[in-house]
CSV table of N, CA and C and ligand atoms in Angstrom, one decimal:
chain,number,residue,atom,x,y,z
A,22,MET,N,70.0,20.8,13.9
A,22,MET,CA,70.7,21.5,12.8
A,22,MET,C,71.1,22.9,13.2
A,23,LEU,N,70.3,23.6,14.1
A,23,LEU,CA,70.8,24.9,14.6
A,23,LEU,C,72.0,24.8,15.4
A,24,SER,N,72.1,23.7,16.2
A,24,SER,CA,73.4,23.5,17.0
A,24,SER,C,74.5,23.2,16.1
A,25,LEU,N,74.3,22.4,15.1
A,25,LEU,CA,75.4,22.0,14.1
A,25,LEU,C,75.8,23.3,13.4
A,26,GLN,N,74.9,24.2,13.2
A,26,GLN,CA,75.2,25.5,12.5
A,26,GLN,C,76.3,26.2,13.2
A,27,GLU,N,76.3,26.1,14.6
A,27,GLU,CA,77.3,26.9,15.4
A,27,GLU,C,78.7,26.4,15.1
A,28,SER,N,78.8,25.0,14.9
A,28,SER,CA,80.2,24.5,14.7
A,28,SER,C,80.5,24.4,13.2
A,29,ASP,N,79.5,24.4,12.3
A,29,ASP,CA,79.8,24.3,10.9
A,29,ASP,C,78.9,25.2,10.1
A,30,PRO,N,79.0,26.5,10.2
A,30,PRO,CA,78.1,27.4,9.6
A,30,PRO,C,78.1,27.4,8.1
A,31,GLY,N,79.2,26.9,7.5
A,31,GLY,CA,79.3,26.8,6.0
A,31,GLY,C,78.4,25.8,5.4
A,32,THR,N,78.2,24.6,6.2
A,32,THR,CA,77.4,23.6,5.7
A,32,THR,C,75.9,23.8,6.1
A,33,TYR,N,75.7,24.2,7.3
A,33,TYR,CA,74.4,24.3,7.8
A,33,TYR,C,73.9,25.8,7.7
A,34,THR,N,73.8,26.2,6.5
A,34,THR,CA,73.3,27.6,6.3
A,34,THR,C,71.8,27.7,6.6
A,35,ASP,N,71.3,28.9,6.8
A,35,ASP,CA,69.9,29.1,7.0
A,35,ASP,C,69.1,28.6,5.8
A,36,ILE,N,69.6,28.8,4.6
A,36,ILE,CA,68.9,28.3,3.3
A,36,ILE,C,68.8,26.8,3.3
A,37,THR,N,69.9,26.1,3.7
A,37,THR,CA,69.9,24.6,3.7
A,37,THR,C,68.9,24.1,4.7
A,38,ILE,N,69.0,24.7,5.9
A,38,ILE,CA,68.0,24.2,7.0
A,38,ILE,C,66.6,24.5,6.6
A,39,LYS,N,66.3,25.7,6.0
A,39,LYS,CA,65.0,26.0,5.6
A,39,LYS,C,64.5,25.0,4.5
A,40,GLY,N,65.4,24.7,3.6
A,40,GLY,CA,65.1,23.8,2.5
A,40,GLY,C,64.7,22.4,3.1
A,41,LEU,N,65.5,21.9,4.0
A,41,LEU,CA,65.3,20.6,4.6
A,41,LEU,C,63.9,20.5,5.3
A,42,ILE,N,63.7,21.6,6.1
A,42,ILE,CA,62.4,21.6,6.9
A,42,ILE,C,61.2,21.7,5.9
A,43,ALA,N,61.4,22.5,4.8
A,43,ALA,CA,60.3,22.6,3.9
A,43,ALA,C,60.0,21.3,3.2
A,44,GLU,N,61.1,20.5,2.9
A,44,GLU,CA,61.0,19.2,2.3
A,44,GLU,C,60.2,18.3,3.2
A,45,LEU,N,60.6,18.3,4.5
A,45,LEU,CA,59.9,17.4,5.4
A,45,LEU,C,58.4,17.7,5.5
A,46,LEU,N,58.1,19.0,5.6
A,46,LEU,CA,56.7,19.4,5.7
A,46,LEU,C,56.0,19.1,4.5
A,47,GLY,N,56.6,19.5,3.3
A,47,GLY,CA,55.9,19.2,2.0
A,47,GLY,C,55.7,17.7,1.8
A,48,GLY,N,56.7,16.9,2.1
A,48,GLY,CA,56.6,15.4,1.8
A,48,GLY,C,55.8,14.7,2.9
A,49,GLY,N,55.7,15.3,4.1
A,49,GLY,CA,55.1,14.5,5.2
A,49,GLY,C,53.7,14.8,5.5
A,50,ILE,N,53.2,16.0,5.2
A,50,ILE,CA,51.9,16.4,5.7
A,50,ILE,C,50.8,15.7,4.8
A,51,ASP,N,50.7,16.1,3.5
A,51,ASP,CA,49.6,15.6,2.7
A,51,ASP,C,49.6,14.1,2.5
A,52,THR,N,50.8,13.5,2.4
A,52,THR,CA,50.9,12.0,2.3
A,52,THR,C,50.2,11.3,3.5
A,53,SER,N,50.6,11.8,4.7
A,53,SER,CA,50.1,11.2,5.9
A,53,SER,C,48.6,11.4,6.1
A,54,ALA,N,48.2,12.7,5.8
A,54,ALA,CA,46.8,13.1,6.0
A,54,ALA,C,45.9,12.3,5.0
A,55,VAL,N,46.3,12.2,3.8
A,55,VAL,CA,45.4,11.5,2.8
A,55,VAL,C,45.4,10.0,3.1
A,56,THR,N,46.5,9.4,3.5
A,56,THR,CA,46.5,8.0,3.9
A,56,THR,C,45.6,7.7,5.1
A,57,MET,N,45.7,8.6,6.1
A,57,MET,CA,44.8,8.5,7.2
A,57,MET,C,43.3,8.5,6.8
A,58,GLU,N,43.0,9.5,5.9
A,58,GLU,CA,41.6,9.7,5.5
A,58,GLU,C,41.1,8.4,4.8
A,59,TRP,N,42.0,7.8,3.9
A,59,TRP,CA,41.6,6.6,3.2
A,59,TRP,C,41.4,5.4,4.2
A,60,ALA,N,42.3,5.4,5.2
A,60,ALA,CA,42.2,4.3,6.2
A,60,ALA,C,40.8,4.4,6.9
A,61,MET,N,40.5,5.6,7.3
A,61,MET,CA,39.2,5.8,8.0
A,61,MET,C,38.0,5.5,7.1
A,62,CYS,N,38.1,5.9,5.8
A,62,CYS,CA,37.1,5.6,4.9
A,62,CYS,C,36.9,4.1,4.7
A,63,LEU,N,38.0,3.4,4.6
A,63,LEU,CA,37.9,1.9,4.4
A,63,LEU,C,37.3,1.3,5.6
A,64,LEU,N,37.7,1.7,6.8
A,64,LEU,CA,37.2,1.1,8.1
A,64,LEU,C,35.7,1.3,8.1
A,65,LEU,N,35.2,2.5,7.7
A,65,LEU,CA,33.8,2.7,7.8
A,65,LEU,C,33.0,1.9,6.8
A,66,ASN,N,33.7,1.6,5.7
A,66,ASN,CA,33.0,0.7,4.6
A,66,ASN,C,33.2,-0.7,4.9
A,67,TYR,N,34.1,-1.1,5.8
A,67,TYR,CA,34.2,-2.5,6.2
A,67,TYR,C,34.1,-2.7,7.7
A,68,PRO,N,32.9,-2.5,8.2
A,68,PRO,CA,32.7,-2.5,9.7
A,68,PRO,C,33.2,-3.7,10.4
A,69,GLU,N,33.2,-4.9,9.8
A,69,GLU,CA,33.7,-6.1,10.4
A,69,GLU,C,35.2,-5.9,10.7
A,70,VAL,N,35.9,-5.2,9.8
A,70,VAL,CA,37.4,-5.0,10.0
A,70,VAL,C,37.6,-4.0,11.1
A,71,LEU,N,36.7,-2.9,11.1
A,71,LEU,CA,36.8,-2.0,12.2
A,71,LEU,C,36.6,-2.7,13.6
A,72,HIS,N,35.6,-3.6,13.6
A,72,HIS,CA,35.3,-4.3,14.8
A,72,HIS,C,36.5,-5.1,15.3
A,73,THR,N,37.2,-5.8,14.3
A,73,THR,CA,38.4,-6.6,14.7
A,73,THR,C,39.5,-5.7,15.2
A,74,ALA,N,39.7,-4.6,14.5
A,74,ALA,CA,40.8,-3.7,14.9
A,74,ALA,C,40.5,-3.1,16.3
A,75,ARG,N,39.2,-2.8,16.6
A,75,ARG,CA,38.9,-2.3,17.9
A,75,ARG,C,39.1,-3.4,19.0
A,76,ALA,N,38.8,-4.7,18.6
A,76,ALA,CA,39.0,-5.8,19.6
A,76,ALA,C,40.5,-5.9,19.9
A,77,GLU,N,41.4,-5.8,18.8
A,77,GLU,CA,42.8,-5.9,19.0
A,77,GLU,C,43.3,-4.8,19.9
A,78,LEU,N,42.8,-3.6,19.7
A,78,LEU,CA,43.3,-2.4,20.5
A,78,LEU,C,42.8,-2.6,22.0
A,79,ASP,N,41.6,-3.1,22.2
A,79,ASP,CA,41.0,-3.3,23.5
A,79,ASP,C,41.9,-4.4,24.2
A,80,ALA,N,42.2,-5.4,23.5
A,80,ALA,CA,43.0,-6.5,24.1
A,80,ALA,C,44.4,-6.1,24.4
A,81,LYS,N,45.1,-5.4,23.5
A,81,LYS,CA,46.5,-5.1,23.7
A,81,LYS,C,46.7,-3.8,24.5
A,82,ILE,N,45.9,-2.8,24.3
A,82,ILE,CA,46.1,-1.5,24.9
A,82,ILE,C,45.1,-1.3,26.1
A,83,GLY,N,43.9,-1.7,25.9
A,83,GLY,CA,42.9,-1.5,26.9
A,83,GLY,C,42.3,-0.1,26.8
A,84,GLN,N,41.4,0.2,27.8
A,84,GLN,CA,40.7,1.5,27.8
A,84,GLN,C,41.4,2.6,28.6
A,85,GLY,N,42.4,2.2,29.4
A,85,GLY,CA,43.0,3.2,30.3
A,85,GLY,C,44.0,4.2,29.8
A,86,ARG,N,44.5,4.0,28.5
A,86,ARG,CA,45.5,4.9,28.0
A,86,ARG,C,45.4,5.0,26.5
A,87,MET,N,46.1,6.0,26.0
A,87,MET,CA,46.1,6.2,24.5
A,87,MET,C,47.2,5.2,24.0
A,88,MET,N,47.0,4.8,22.7
A,88,MET,CA,48.0,4.0,22.0
A,88,MET,C,49.3,4.9,21.8
A,89,GLU,N,50.4,4.3,21.9
A,89,GLU,CA,51.7,5.0,21.7
A,89,GLU,C,52.4,4.4,20.5
A,90,GLU,N,53.4,5.1,19.9
A,90,GLU,CA,54.1,4.6,18.7
A,90,GLU,C,54.7,3.3,19.0
A,91,GLU,N,55.2,3.1,20.3
A,91,GLU,CA,55.9,1.9,20.6
A,91,GLU,C,55.0,0.7,20.6
A,92,ASP,N,53.7,0.9,20.6
A,92,ASP,CA,52.7,-0.2,20.6
A,92,ASP,C,52.5,-0.8,19.2
A,93,ILE,N,52.9,-0.1,18.2
A,93,ILE,CA,52.6,-0.5,16.8
A,93,ILE,C,53.1,-1.9,16.5
A,94,PRO,N,54.4,-2.3,16.8
A,94,PRO,CA,54.8,-3.6,16.5
A,94,PRO,C,53.9,-4.7,17.1
A,95,GLY,N,53.3,-4.5,18.2
A,95,GLY,CA,52.4,-5.5,18.9
A,95,GLY,C,51.0,-5.5,18.4
A,96,LEU,N,50.7,-4.7,17.3
A,96,LEU,CA,49.4,-4.6,16.8
A,96,LEU,C,49.3,-5.1,15.3
A,97,PRO,N,49.5,-6.4,15.1
A,97,PRO,CA,49.6,-6.9,13.7
A,97,PRO,C,48.4,-6.6,12.8
A,98,TYR,N,47.2,-6.7,13.4
A,98,TYR,CA,46.0,-6.4,12.6
A,98,TYR,C,46.0,-5.0,12.1
A,99,LEU,N,46.3,-4.1,13.0
A,99,LEU,CA,46.4,-2.6,12.6
A,99,LEU,C,47.4,-2.4,11.6
A,100,ASN,N,48.6,-3.1,11.7
A,100,ASN,CA,49.6,-3.0,10.7
A,100,ASN,C,49.1,-3.4,9.3
A,101,CYS,N,48.4,-4.5,9.3
A,101,CYS,CA,47.8,-5.0,8.0
A,101,CYS,C,46.9,-3.9,7.4
A,102,ILE,N,46.1,-3.3,8.3
A,102,ILE,CA,45.1,-2.3,7.8
A,102,ILE,C,45.9,-1.1,7.1
A,103,ILE,N,47.0,-0.7,7.8
A,103,ILE,CA,47.8,0.4,7.2
A,103,ILE,C,48.4,0.0,5.9
A,104,ASN,N,49.0,-1.3,5.9
A,104,ASN,CA,49.6,-1.7,4.6
A,104,ASN,C,48.6,-1.9,3.5
A,105,GLU,N,47.4,-2.4,3.8
A,105,GLU,CA,46.4,-2.5,2.8
A,105,GLU,C,45.9,-1.2,2.3
A,106,THR,N,45.8,-0.2,3.2
A,106,THR,CA,45.4,1.1,2.8
A,106,THR,C,46.5,1.7,1.8
A,107,LEU,N,47.7,1.5,2.2
A,107,LEU,CA,48.8,2.0,1.3
A,107,LEU,C,48.8,1.3,-0.1
A,108,ARG,N,48.4,0.0,0.0
A,108,ARG,CA,48.4,-0.8,-1.3
A,108,ARG,C,47.2,-0.3,-2.2
A,109,LEU,N,46.0,-0.1,-1.5
A,109,LEU,CA,44.8,0.2,-2.3
A,109,LEU,C,44.9,1.7,-2.8
A,110,TYR,N,45.3,2.6,-1.9
A,110,TYR,CA,45.3,4.0,-2.2
A,110,TYR,C,46.6,4.7,-1.9
A,111,PRO,N,47.7,4.3,-2.6
A,111,PRO,CA,49.0,4.9,-2.3
A,111,PRO,C,49.0,6.4,-2.6
A,112,ALA,N,49.4,7.2,-1.6
A,112,ALA,CA,49.5,8.6,-1.7
A,112,ALA,C,50.5,9.1,-2.7
A,113,ALA,N,51.6,8.3,-2.9
A,113,ALA,CA,52.6,8.6,-3.9
A,113,ALA,C,52.9,7.3,-4.7
A,114,PRO,N,52.0,7.0,-5.7
A,114,PRO,CA,52.1,5.7,-6.4
A,114,PRO,C,53.3,5.5,-7.2
A,115,LEU,N,54.0,6.6,-7.6
A,115,LEU,CA,55.2,6.4,-8.4
A,115,LEU,C,56.3,7.1,-7.6
A,116,LEU,N,57.5,6.5,-7.8
A,116,LEU,CA,58.7,7.1,-7.1
A,116,LEU,C,59.0,8.5,-7.7
A,117,MET,N,59.5,9.4,-6.9
A,117,MET,CA,59.9,10.7,-7.3
A,117,MET,C,60.9,10.6,-8.4
A,118,PRO,N,60.9,11.6,-9.4
A,118,PRO,CA,62.0,11.6,-10.4
A,118,PRO,C,63.3,11.9,-9.7
A,119,HIS,N,64.4,11.2,-10.2
A,119,HIS,CA,65.7,11.4,-9.6
A,119,HIS,C,66.7,11.9,-10.7
A,120,GLU,N,67.7,12.7,-10.3
A,120,GLU,CA,68.8,12.9,-11.2
A,120,GLU,C,70.0,13.1,-10.4
A,121,THR,N,71.2,12.7,-10.9
A,121,THR,CA,72.4,12.9,-10.2
A,121,THR,C,72.8,14.3,-10.1
A,122,SER,N,73.4,14.7,-9.0
A,122,SER,CA,73.9,16.1,-8.9
A,122,SER,C,75.3,16.2,-8.4
B,206,HEM,C1,52.0,7.7,3.8
B,206,HEM,C2,53.0,8.5,3.9
B,206,HEM,C3,54.1,8.7,2.9
B,206,HEM,C4,54.2,8.3,1.6
B,206,HEM,C5,53.3,7.4,0.8
B,206,HEM,C6,55.5,8.7,1.2
B,206,HEM,C7,56.0,8.4,-0.1
B,206,HEM,C8,57.3,8.7,-0.5
B,206,HEM,C9,57.9,8.3,-1.7
B,206,HEM,C10,57.3,7.3,-2.8
B,206,HEM,C11,59.2,8.8,-1.8
B,206,HEM,C12,60.2,8.6,-2.9
B,206,HEM,C13,61.1,7.5,-2.5
B,206,HEM,C14,62.2,7.3,-3.5
B,206,HEM,O1,62.4,8.1,-4.3
B,206,HEM,O2,62.9,6.2,-3.5
B,206,HEM,C15,59.3,9.6,-0.6
B,206,HEM,C16,60.4,10.4,-0.3
B,206,HEM,C17,60.5,11.2,0.7
B,206,HEM,N1,59.6,11.4,1.8
B,206,HEM,FE1,57.9,10.4,1.9
B,206,HEM,N2,56.1,9.5,2.1
B,206,HEM,C18,55.3,9.5,3.2
B,206,HEM,C19,55.5,10.1,4.4
B,206,HEM,C20,56.6,11.0,4.6
B,206,HEM,C21,56.8,11.8,5.8
B,206,HEM,C22,55.9,11.7,7.1
B,206,HEM,C23,57.9,12.5,5.6
B,206,HEM,C24,58.6,13.5,6.6
B,206,HEM,C25,58.4,13.6,7.9
B,206,HEM,C26,58.4,12.2,4.3
B,206,HEM,C27,59.5,12.8,3.8
B,206,HEM,C28,60.1,12.4,2.6
B,206,HEM,C29,61.4,12.9,2.1
B,206,HEM,C30,62.3,13.9,2.8
B,206,HEM,C31,61.7,12.2,0.9
B,206,HEM,C32,62.9,12.3,0.0
B,206,HEM,C33,63.9,11.3,0.5
B,206,HEM,C34,65.2,11.3,-0.4
B,206,HEM,O3,65.4,12.3,-1.1
B,206,HEM,O4,65.9,10.4,-0.4
B,206,HEM,N3,57.6,11.3,3.7
B,206,HEM,N4,58.2,9.6,0.1
């Protein structure tokens, strides 16, 4: 956005950029953190699920490296855990109010 500001300063004002960044931070931090916390809580309360998730990670990723974002499509059990966490404890259960502008 800062490089676009050079070619189109009227659209990409400091206020617009600051607003967009604030929106991403405000919308992205608490939702992700709370969902992660619920996922951990559920895994601790369902140790057999944690065991199966660990087995999937060991089989697909192994012990030699950290999991990367590109690995996610190849981890269906982990995907189900994330979906189930969002279903049971949605961080934003209702859609945001909208109005035309
Ligand atoms: C578990 C994580 C998240 C949940 C449950 C969640 C939930 C939602 C929901 C329900 C909406 C409203 C959608 C609609 O009105 O149709 C929304 C919009 C939005 N979210 Fe998230 N969100 C999450 C993560 C994030 C992250 C990580 C970011 C940014 C990095 C983000 C940025 C936004 C923004 C900018 C909007 C407004 C989009 C628009 O105006 O069209 N969200 N989110």
